[in-house]
mmCIF file of C-alpha atoms and ligand atoms in Angstrom:
data_model
loop_
_atom_site.group_PDB
_atom_site.id
_atom_site.type_symbol
_atom_site.label_atom_id
_atom_site.label_comp_id
_atom_site.label_asym_id
_atom_site.label_seq_id
_atom_site.Cartn_x
_atom_site.Cartn_y
_atom_site.Cartn_z
ATOM 1 C CA UNK A 32 0.019 0.011 0.043
ATOM 2 C CA UNK A 33 1.174 3.473 -0.676
ATOM 3 C CA UNK A 34 1.794 5.591 2.398
ATOM 4 C CA UNK A 35 2.682 9.339 2.285
ATOM 5 C CA UNK A 36 4.786 11.017 4.918
ATOM 6 C CA UNK A 37 5.440 14.621 4.966
ATOM 7 C CA UNK A 38 6.926 17.088 7.509
ATOM 8 C CA UNK A 39 6.596 20.931 7.994
ATOM 9 C CA UNK A 40 8.723 22.997 10.383
ATOM 10 C CA UNK A 41 6.658 24.688 13.069
ATOM 11 C CA UNK A 42 9.179 27.475 13.169
ATOM 12 C CA UNK A 43 7.133 30.430 11.822
ATOM 13 C CA UNK A 44 4.047 31.933 10.485
ATOM 14 C CA UNK A 45 2.387 30.110 7.628
ATOM 15 C CA UNK A 46 2.106 32.226 4.553
ATOM 16 C CA UNK A 47 0.592 32.061 1.042
ATOM 17 C CA UNK A 48 3.624 30.339 -0.306
ATOM 18 C CA UNK A 49 3.285 27.469 2.203
ATOM 19 C CA UNK A 50 -0.375 27.215 1.420
ATOM 20 C CA UNK A 51 -0.124 27.196 -2.412
ATOM 21 C CA UNK A 52 3.237 25.361 -2.445
ATOM 22 C CA UNK A 53 2.607 22.671 -0.026
ATOM 23 C CA UNK A 54 -0.475 22.619 2.252
ATOM 24 C CA UNK A 55 -3.005 22.714 -0.568
ATOM 25 C CA UNK A 56 -1.291 19.842 -2.261
ATOM 26 C CA UNK A 57 -1.450 17.755 0.921
ATOM 27 C CA UNK A 58 -5.157 18.419 1.225
ATOM 28 C CA UNK A 59 -5.510 17.192 -2.423
ATOM 29 C CA UNK A 60 -3.552 14.019 -1.757
ATOM 30 C CA UNK A 61 -5.556 12.784 1.181
ATOM 31 C CA UNK A 62 -8.302 10.930 -0.789
ATOM 32 C CA UNK A 63 -5.783 8.751 -2.640
ATOM 33 C CA UNK A 64 -3.267 7.957 0.035
ATOM 34 C CA UNK A 65 -2.924 7.184 3.556
ATOM 35 C CA UNK A 66 -1.171 10.389 4.682
ATOM 36 C CA UNK A 67 0.872 11.031 7.705
ATOM 37 C CA UNK A 68 1.507 14.772 8.261
ATOM 38 C CA UNK A 69 4.083 15.718 10.929
ATOM 39 C CA UNK A 70 4.976 18.970 12.661
ATOM 40 C CA UNK A 71 8.746 18.416 12.984
ATOM 41 C CA UNK A 72 9.508 20.108 16.304
ATOM 42 C CA UNK A 73 12.686 17.961 16.764
ATOM 43 C CA UNK A 74 14.026 19.439 13.497
ATOM 44 C CA UNK A 75 13.055 22.993 14.630
ATOM 45 C CA UNK A 76 15.346 22.859 17.579
ATOM 46 C CA UNK A 77 18.360 22.231 15.375
ATOM 47 C CA UNK A 78 18.575 26.004 15.582
ATOM 48 C CA UNK A 79 17.544 27.805 18.809
ATOM 49 C CA UNK A 80 13.764 27.878 19.601
ATOM 50 C CA UNK A 81 12.155 29.678 22.501
ATOM 51 C CA UNK A 82 10.288 26.876 24.282
ATOM 52 C CA UNK A 83 7.004 28.756 24.710
ATOM 53 C CA UNK A 84 7.060 29.914 21.159
ATOM 54 C CA UNK A 85 7.787 26.500 19.823
ATOM 55 C CA UNK A 86 4.862 25.053 21.470
ATOM 56 C CA UNK A 87 2.709 27.888 20.191
ATOM 57 C CA UNK A 88 3.945 27.640 16.633
ATOM 58 C CA UNK A 89 3.417 23.830 16.649
ATOM 59 C CA UNK A 90 -0.283 24.444 17.449
ATOM 60 C CA UNK A 91 -0.426 27.239 14.853
ATOM 61 C CA UNK A 92 0.872 25.120 12.111
ATOM 62 C CA UNK A 93 -1.470 22.331 13.018
ATOM 63 C CA UNK A 94 -4.281 24.744 13.106
ATOM 64 C CA UNK A 95 -3.403 25.998 9.643
ATOM 65 C CA UNK A 96 -3.339 22.462 8.132
ATOM 66 C CA UNK A 97 -6.811 21.689 9.792
ATOM 67 C CA UNK A 98 -8.248 24.975 8.560
ATOM 68 C CA UNK A 99 -6.898 24.453 5.034
ATOM 69 C CA UNK A 100 -8.814 21.116 4.980
ATOM 70 C CA UNK A 101 -6.466 18.377 6.199
ATOM 71 C CA UNK A 102 -8.895 15.688 7.673
ATOM 72 C CA UNK A 103 -7.243 14.350 10.925
ATOM 73 C CA UNK A 104 -9.443 11.323 11.011
ATOM 74 C CA UNK A 105 -8.770 10.149 7.618
ATOM 75 C CA UNK A 106 -5.096 10.961 7.924
ATOM 76 C CA UNK A 107 -2.640 11.296 10.805
ATOM 77 C CA UNK A 108 -1.624 14.809 12.028
ATOM 78 C CA UNK A 109 0.804 14.919 14.902
ATOM 79 C CA UNK A 110 4.043 16.406 16.214
ATOM 80 C CA UNK A 111 7.200 14.496 15.949
ATOM 81 C CA UNK A 112 8.463 14.520 19.405
ATOM 82 C CA UNK A 113 5.562 12.532 20.560
ATOM 83 C CA UNK A 114 6.628 9.333 18.843
ATOM 84 C CA UNK A 115 9.937 7.910 20.020
ATOM 85 C CA UNK A 116 10.695 6.006 16.776
ATOM 86 C CA UNK A 117 11.899 9.255 15.127
ATOM 87 C CA UNK A 118 14.750 9.708 17.674
ATOM 88 C CA UNK A 119 15.564 5.983 17.845
ATOM 89 C CA UNK A 120 15.819 5.361 14.203
ATOM 90 C CA UNK A 121 17.696 8.547 13.533
ATOM 91 C CA UNK A 122 20.409 7.340 15.907
ATOM 92 C CA UNK A 123 20.593 4.117 13.833
ATOM 93 C CA UNK A 124 20.787 6.104 10.743
ATOM 94 C CA UNK A 125 23.589 8.341 12.239
ATOM 95 C CA UNK A 126 25.485 5.008 12.141
ATOM 96 C CA UNK A 127 24.562 4.126 8.726
ATOM 97 C CA UNK A 128 24.962 7.359 6.834
ATOM 98 C CA UNK A 129 28.590 8.473 6.073
ATOM 99 C CA UNK A 130 30.076 11.789 6.991
ATOM 100 C CA UNK A 131 30.971 12.331 3.417
ATOM 101 C CA UNK A 132 27.290 12.016 2.396
ATOM 102 C CA UNK A 133 26.313 14.829 4.911
ATOM 103 C CA UNK A 134 29.158 16.961 3.787
ATOM 104 C CA UNK A 135 27.466 17.213 0.477
ATOM 105 C CA UNK A 136 24.275 18.641 1.734
ATOM 106 C CA UNK A 137 23.768 22.150 0.419
ATOM 107 C CA UNK A 138 21.044 23.107 2.934
ATOM 108 C CA UNK A 139 23.419 22.493 5.894
ATOM 109 C CA UNK A 140 26.040 24.702 4.224
ATOM 110 C CA UNK A 141 23.410 27.546 3.589
ATOM 111 C CA UNK A 142 21.942 27.150 7.207
ATOM 112 C CA UNK A 143 25.249 26.847 8.969
ATOM 113 C CA UNK A 144 26.768 29.817 7.092
ATOM 114 C CA UNK A 145 30.332 30.848 7.643
ATOM 115 C CA UNK A 146 30.420 29.876 11.309
ATOM 116 C CA UNK A 147 30.181 26.231 10.706
ATOM 117 C CA UNK A 148 32.121 25.184 13.919
ATOM 118 C CA UNK A 149 29.303 26.778 16.010
ATOM 119 C CA UNK A 150 26.437 25.040 14.205
ATOM 120 C CA UNK A 151 24.747 22.384 16.280
ATOM 121 C CA UNK A 152 25.513 18.734 15.708
ATOM 122 C CA UNK A 153 21.723 18.309 15.196
ATOM 123 C CA UNK A 154 21.697 20.674 12.219
ATOM 124 C CA UNK A 155 24.377 18.615 10.655
ATOM 125 C CA UNK A 156 22.565 15.431 11.254
ATOM 126 C CA UNK A 157 19.154 16.951 10.240
ATOM 127 C CA UNK A 158 18.885 14.902 6.973
ATOM 128 C CA UNK A 159 19.439 11.622 9.051
ATOM 129 C CA UNK A 160 16.351 12.557 11.177
ATOM 130 C CA UNK A 161 14.469 13.366 8.195
ATOM 131 C CA UNK A 162 15.211 9.881 6.682
ATOM 132 C CA UNK A 163 14.104 8.450 10.051
ATOM 133 C CA UNK A 164 10.697 10.436 9.905
ATOM 134 C CA UNK A 165 10.004 8.867 6.499
ATOM 135 C CA UNK A 166 11.332 5.370 7.051
ATOM 136 C CA UNK A 167 9.849 4.862 10.534
ATOM 137 C CA UNK A 168 6.615 4.407 8.691
ATOM 138 C CA UNK A 169 8.050 2.692 5.543
ATOM 139 C CA UNK A 170 6.399 5.608 3.630
ATOM 140 C CA UNK A 171 6.597 5.194 -0.140
ATOM 141 C CA UNK A 172 5.861 8.677 -1.247
ATOM 142 C CA UNK A 173 6.927 11.977 0.051
ATOM 143 C CA UNK A 174 5.514 15.334 -1.034
ATOM 144 C CA UNK A 175 8.293 17.892 -0.741
ATOM 145 C CA UNK A 176 9.351 21.203 -2.242
ATOM 146 C CA UNK A 177 12.378 21.428 -4.855
ATOM 147 C CA UNK A 178 14.705 22.296 -1.958
ATOM 148 C CA UNK A 179 14.276 19.116 -0.007
ATOM 149 C CA UNK A 180 15.128 16.849 -2.951
ATOM 150 C CA UNK A 181 18.624 16.357 -1.981
ATOM 151 C CA UNK A 182 17.496 15.268 1.516
ATOM 152 C CA UNK A 183 15.252 12.826 -0.083
ATOM 153 C CA UNK A 184 17.923 11.353 -2.157
ATOM 154 C CA UNK A 185 19.939 10.847 1.019
ATOM 155 C CA UNK A 186 16.964 9.059 2.656
ATOM 156 C CA UNK A 187 17.016 6.655 -0.363
ATOM 157 C CA UNK A 188 20.707 6.093 -0.004
ATOM 158 C CA UNK A 189 20.343 5.374 3.757
ATOM 159 C CA UNK A 190 17.454 2.946 3.145
ATOM 160 C CA UNK A 191 19.538 1.241 0.482
ATOM 161 C CA UNK A 192 22.779 0.984 2.626
ATOM 162 C CA UNK A 193 20.803 -0.260 5.753
ATOM 163 C CA UNK A 194 19.244 -2.945 3.555
ATOM 164 C CA UNK A 195 22.725 -3.890 2.016
ATOM 165 C CA UNK A 196 24.508 -3.778 5.254
ATOM 166 C CA UNK A 197 22.162 -6.085 7.158
ATOM 167 C CA UNK A 198 21.324 -8.159 4.203
ATOM 168 C CA UNK A 199 17.568 -7.537 4.397
ATOM 169 C CA UNK A 200 14.892 -6.207 2.056
ATOM 170 C CA UNK A 201 13.365 -4.096 4.786
ATOM 171 C CA UNK A 202 13.055 -0.424 3.851
ATOM 172 C CA UNK A 203 11.329 0.700 0.578
ATOM 173 C CA UNK A 204 12.933 3.464 -1.580
ATOM 174 C CA UNK A 205 10.772 6.399 -0.840
ATOM 175 C CA UNK A 206 9.597 8.429 -3.965
ATOM 176 C CA UNK A 207 9.646 12.144 -3.989
ATOM 177 C CA UNK A 208 6.552 13.968 -5.090
ATOM 178 C CA UNK A 209 7.829 17.296 -6.138
ATOM 179 C CA UNK A 210 5.311 20.064 -5.972
ATOM 180 C CA UNK A 211 5.965 23.645 -6.280
ATOM 181 C CA UNK A 212 7.712 24.668 -9.379
ATOM 182 C CA UNK A 213 4.588 25.834 -10.841
ATOM 183 C CA UNK A 214 3.537 27.470 -7.565
ATOM 184 C CA UNK A 215 6.533 29.025 -6.341
ATOM 185 C CA UNK A 216 5.319 32.087 -4.582
ATOM 186 C CA UNK A 217 7.778 34.933 -4.457
ATOM 187 C CA UNK A 218 7.999 38.010 -2.163
ATOM 188 C CA UNK A 219 5.600 40.787 -2.889
ATOM 189 C CA UNK A 220 8.406 43.347 -2.530
ATOM 190 C CA UNK A 221 10.947 41.450 -4.596
ATOM 191 C CA UNK A 222 9.827 39.038 -7.300
ATOM 192 C CA UNK A 223 13.159 37.309 -7.399
ATOM 193 C CA UNK A 224 13.121 36.210 -3.816
ATOM 194 C CA UNK A 225 11.018 33.495 -2.362
ATOM 195 C CA UNK A 226 8.179 34.518 -0.101
ATOM 196 C CA UNK A 227 9.612 33.764 3.346
ATOM 197 C CA UNK A 228 8.568 33.819 6.964
ATOM 198 C CA UNK A 229 11.904 35.264 7.748
ATOM 199 C CA UNK A 230 11.739 38.313 5.419
ATOM 200 C CA UNK A 231 11.885 41.426 7.609
ATOM 201 C CA UNK A 232 9.132 43.191 5.640
ATOM 202 C CA UNK A 233 5.507 42.104 6.711
ATOM 203 C CA UNK A 234 4.558 43.537 3.229
ATOM 204 C CA UNK A 235 6.563 40.756 1.482
ATOM 205 C CA UNK A 236 4.189 38.018 2.482
ATOM 206 C CA UNK A 237 0.452 37.210 2.941
ATOM 207 C CA UNK A 238 0.203 35.249 6.164
ATOM 208 C CA UNK A 239 -2.467 32.630 6.477
ATOM 209 C CA UNK A 240 -3.660 34.673 9.613
ATOM 210 C CA UNK A 241 -3.989 37.915 7.579
ATOM 211 C CA UNK A 242 -7.662 39.121 7.446
ATOM 212 C CA UNK A 243 -9.178 40.766 4.303
ATOM 213 C CA UNK A 244 -7.998 44.229 5.106
ATOM 214 C CA UNK A 245 -4.438 43.046 5.575
ATOM 215 C CA UNK A 246 -4.575 41.093 2.340
ATOM 216 C CA UNK A 247 -5.882 44.223 0.349
ATOM 217 C CA UNK A 248 -3.319 46.399 1.865
ATOM 218 C CA UNK A 249 -0.433 44.137 1.043
ATOM 219 C CA UNK A 250 -1.466 43.509 -2.557
ATOM 220 C CA UNK A 251 -2.041 47.181 -3.009
ATOM 221 C CA UNK A 252 1.460 47.880 -1.916
ATOM 222 C CA UNK A 253 2.972 44.877 -3.805
ATOM 223 C CA UNK A 254 5.755 45.965 -6.052
ATOM 224 C CA UNK A 255 5.009 46.090 -9.743
ATOM 225 C CA UNK A 256 6.417 47.719 -12.896
ATOM 226 C CA UNK A 257 4.760 50.500 -14.933
ATOM 227 C CA UNK A 258 3.739 48.492 -17.999
ATOM 228 C CA UNK A 259 0.102 47.071 -18.194
ATOM 229 C CA UNK A 260 -0.149 43.323 -18.024
ATOM 230 C CA UNK A 261 1.136 41.394 -21.084
ATOM 231 C CA UNK A 262 -1.221 39.489 -23.332
ATOM 232 C CA UNK A 263 0.997 36.253 -23.283
ATOM 233 C CA UNK A 264 3.197 34.303 -20.862
ATOM 234 C CA UNK A 265 6.288 35.195 -22.800
ATOM 235 C CA UNK A 266 5.681 38.822 -21.966
ATOM 236 C CA UNK A 267 6.190 37.979 -18.316
ATOM 237 C CA UNK A 268 9.881 37.351 -18.927
ATOM 238 C CA UNK A 269 12.025 39.867 -17.265
ATOM 239 C CA UNK A 270 9.074 41.199 -15.236
ATOM 240 C CA UNK A 271 9.489 39.025 -11.973
ATOM 241 C CA UNK A 272 6.828 40.957 -10.021
ATOM 242 C CA UNK A 273 4.279 40.784 -12.721
ATOM 243 C CA UNK A 274 5.124 37.087 -13.174
ATOM 244 C CA UNK A 275 4.662 36.426 -9.495
ATOM 245 C CA UNK A 276 1.136 38.166 -9.124
ATOM 246 C CA UNK A 277 -0.060 36.435 -12.195
ATOM 247 C CA UNK A 278 1.212 33.093 -10.764
ATOM 248 C CA UNK A 279 -0.444 33.680 -7.689
ATOM 249 C CA UNK A 280 -3.725 34.535 -9.462
ATOM 250 C CA UNK A 281 -3.304 31.466 -11.510
ATOM 251 C CA UNK A 282 -2.644 29.154 -8.559
ATOM 252 C CA UNK A 283 -5.508 30.614 -6.413
ATOM 253 C CA UNK A 284 -7.980 30.169 -9.263
ATOM 254 C CA UNK A 285 -6.616 26.857 -10.472
ATOM 255 C CA UNK A 286 -5.992 28.215 -13.969
ATOM 256 C CA UNK A 287 -2.912 28.431 -16.076
ATOM 257 C CA UNK A 288 -1.001 31.756 -16.474
ATOM 258 C CA UNK A 289 -1.996 31.918 -20.092
ATOM 259 C CA UNK A 290 -5.748 31.832 -19.119
ATOM 260 C CA UNK A 291 -5.173 34.586 -16.586
ATOM 261 C CA UNK A 292 -3.433 36.743 -19.102
ATOM 262 C CA UNK A 293 -6.082 36.039 -21.737
ATOM 263 C CA UNK A 294 -8.468 37.745 -19.235
ATOM 264 C CA UNK A 295 -6.247 40.432 -17.827
ATOM 265 C CA UNK A 296 -3.659 41.161 -20.693
ATOM 266 C CA UNK A 297 -3.580 44.874 -21.379
ATOM 267 C CA UNK A 298 -5.209 45.838 -18.077
ATOM 268 C CA UNK A 299 -3.529 47.995 -15.488
ATOM 269 C CA UNK A 300 -2.053 46.685 -12.335
ATOM 270 C CA UNK A 301 -4.367 48.516 -10.211
ATOM 271 C CA UNK A 302 -7.417 46.715 -11.846
ATOM 272 C CA UNK A 303 -5.556 43.399 -11.653
ATOM 273 C CA UNK A 304 -4.668 43.808 -8.085
ATOM 274 C CA UNK A 305 -8.314 44.510 -7.155
ATOM 275 C CA UNK A 306 -9.243 41.175 -8.742
ATOM 276 C CA UNK A 307 -6.478 39.351 -7.160
ATOM 277 C CA UNK A 308 -7.440 40.775 -3.763
ATOM 278 C CA UNK A 309 -10.991 39.693 -4.242
ATOM 279 C CA UNK A 310 -9.911 36.119 -5.223
ATOM 280 C CA UNK A 311 -7.341 35.896 -2.434
ATOM 281 C CA UNK A 312 -9.897 37.039 0.111
ATOM 282 C CA UNK A 313 -12.450 34.509 -1.164
ATOM 283 C CA UNK A 314 -10.030 31.613 -0.978
ATOM 284 C CA UNK A 315 -7.978 32.620 2.137
ATOM 285 C CA UNK A 316 -10.837 34.240 4.156
ATOM 286 C CA UNK A 317 -12.637 31.088 5.228
ATOM 287 C CA UNK A 318 -9.299 29.531 6.103
ATOM 288 C CA UNK A 319 -8.153 32.467 7.967
ATOM 289 C CA UNK A 320 -11.331 32.405 10.065
ATOM 290 C CA UNK A 321 -11.291 28.715 10.766
ATOM 291 C CA UNK A 322 -7.690 29.094 11.898
ATOM 292 C CA UNK A 323 -8.566 31.678 14.373
ATOM 293 C CA UNK A 324 -11.485 29.687 15.643
ATOM 294 C CA UNK A 325 -9.162 26.712 16.067
ATOM 295 C CA UNK A 326 -6.466 28.859 17.892
ATOM 296 C CA UNK A 327 -9.034 30.043 20.318
ATOM 297 C CA UNK A 328 -9.436 26.546 21.496
ATOM 298 C CA UNK A 329 -5.846 25.263 21.896
ATOM 299 C CA UNK A 330 -7.037 22.184 23.939
ATOM 300 C CA UNK A 331 -9.053 20.985 20.914
ATOM 301 C CA UNK A 332 -6.030 21.182 18.625
ATOM 302 C CA UNK A 333 -3.895 19.483 21.190
ATOM 303 C CA UNK A 334 -6.450 16.632 21.486
ATOM 304 C CA UNK A 335 -6.314 16.178 17.743
ATOM 305 C CA UNK A 336 -2.420 16.050 17.872
ATOM 306 C CA UNK A 337 -2.487 13.673 20.808
ATOM 307 C CA UNK A 338 -4.748 11.254 18.964
ATOM 308 C CA UNK A 339 -2.505 11.668 15.906
ATOM 309 C CA UNK A 340 0.542 10.801 17.916
ATOM 310 C CA UNK A 341 -1.103 7.693 19.329
ATOM 311 C CA UNK A 342 -1.971 6.457 15.828
ATOM 312 C CA UNK A 343 1.424 7.374 14.426
ATOM 313 C CA UNK A 344 3.156 5.385 17.210
ATOM 314 C CA UNK A 345 0.811 2.548 16.602
ATOM 315 C CA UNK A 346 2.352 2.247 13.124
ATOM 316 C CA UNK A 347 6.009 3.071 13.967
ATOM 317 C CA UNK A 348 6.585 1.149 17.143
ATOM 318 C CA UNK A 349 6.210 -2.416 15.578
ATOM 319 C CA UNK A 350 8.449 -1.241 12.697
ATOM 320 C CA UNK A 351 10.975 0.022 15.221
ATOM 321 C CA UNK A 352 10.848 -3.283 17.069
ATOM 322 C CA UNK A 353 11.818 -5.185 13.738
ATOM 323 C CA UNK A 354 14.724 -2.677 13.147
ATOM 324 C CA UNK A 355 16.125 -3.332 16.667
ATOM 325 C CA UNK A 356 15.857 -7.074 15.848
ATOM 326 C CA UNK A 357 17.767 -6.548 12.625
ATOM 327 C CA UNK A 358 20.467 -4.380 14.168
ATOM 328 C CA UNK A 359 21.023 -6.928 16.983
ATOM 329 C CA UNK A 360 19.929 -5.028 19.952
ATOM 330 C CA UNK A 361 19.364 -7.551 22.729
ATOM 331 C CA UNK A 362 15.840 -7.509 24.228
ATOM 332 C CA UNK A 363 16.339 -9.343 27.330
HETATM 333 N N1 LIG B 215 13.066 19.252 6.026
HETATM 334 C C1 LIG B 215 11.691 19.535 5.667
HETATM 335 C C2 LIG B 215 11.486 20.965 5.267
HETATM 336 O O1 LIG B 215 12.287 21.883 5.768
HETATM 337 C C3 LIG B 215 10.729 19.156 6.668
HETATM 338 C C4 LIG B 215 10.765 17.729 6.953
HETATM 339 C C5 LIG B 215 11.191 17.033 8.100
HETATM 340 C C6 LIG B 215 10.275 16.660 6.107
HETATM 341 N N2 LIG B 215 11.058 15.700 7.919
HETATM 342 C C7 LIG B 215 10.421 15.412 6.731
HETATM 343 C C8 LIG B 215 9.635 16.821 4.914
HETATM 344 C C9 LIG B 215 10.037 14.227 6.215
HETATM 345 C C10 LIG B 215 9.221 15.573 4.236
HETATM 346 C C11 LIG B 215 9.413 14.247 4.976
HETATM 347 O O2 LIG B 215 10.672 21.371 4.489
#
């Protein structure tokens, strides 16, 4: 049976880029697969997190997923630290993966920056924990963004080396499901930069918690160029802000960019921004309200995560038992 595992870092505000690039795709997968969706709080602490904030962000991300339509009964929604198999298997994988493999990980180099000596060991071993997340459930499919492809390849290498080293056919080779190229949402202030929770400017992103007024204001202030919208997709070349806004409209309306331009080509940005605002409010408004409702009742969100953790553990614990057997851990 196909099983999907995906993780999201509970380390910041969810924004339109997370929604269109990841969460919405997860919602669409849930009919066809058994999906396990995880708030990866253990990954989050590879860089410093304030404890109270981490707890709150974990709830917030869970609320965002629920509000966007993730069904926690059909699927499993939980936070990573509840299920001990993640940490246990990560240790085994620390001993399977080679230092040379981790040295090639581009995300570590980016995140550690110049001061690599001072990065946490956890940040270095991050990809091993991610492999453990996936393989503790023997997941076969992993929806991730383009930037996580290398980590997924490492997970495949780890699975294979484990199988070879121990002479077993135990772990599957998890397949990436890459979303996002089409729905890469860029900053509203700079169409060449990804929309990001860490951008200093609030005007660079639409948060999933933004209400209609905030959405309208941010689109009104969004950077554009002086030309009207082009008639064709080729006309977007060299116009990153125009391309981004058209891309957002296309994603929100589930149309192609060409269809959007067939409708809006030749029109001014002020007209287009008004239409974009109306569309964004109609899609994001109900999600935003549901998110607020959920966050007003944290005990309810916690109960959903607790039940998710229990069900996740039910799958992972027996797999972990087999792994311990294979590795030769004595169970006296
Ligand atoms: N590293 C992923 C990211 O930053 C999050 C993640 C952790 C993940 N574990 C995972 C994604 C397992 C997919 C599968 O986006």
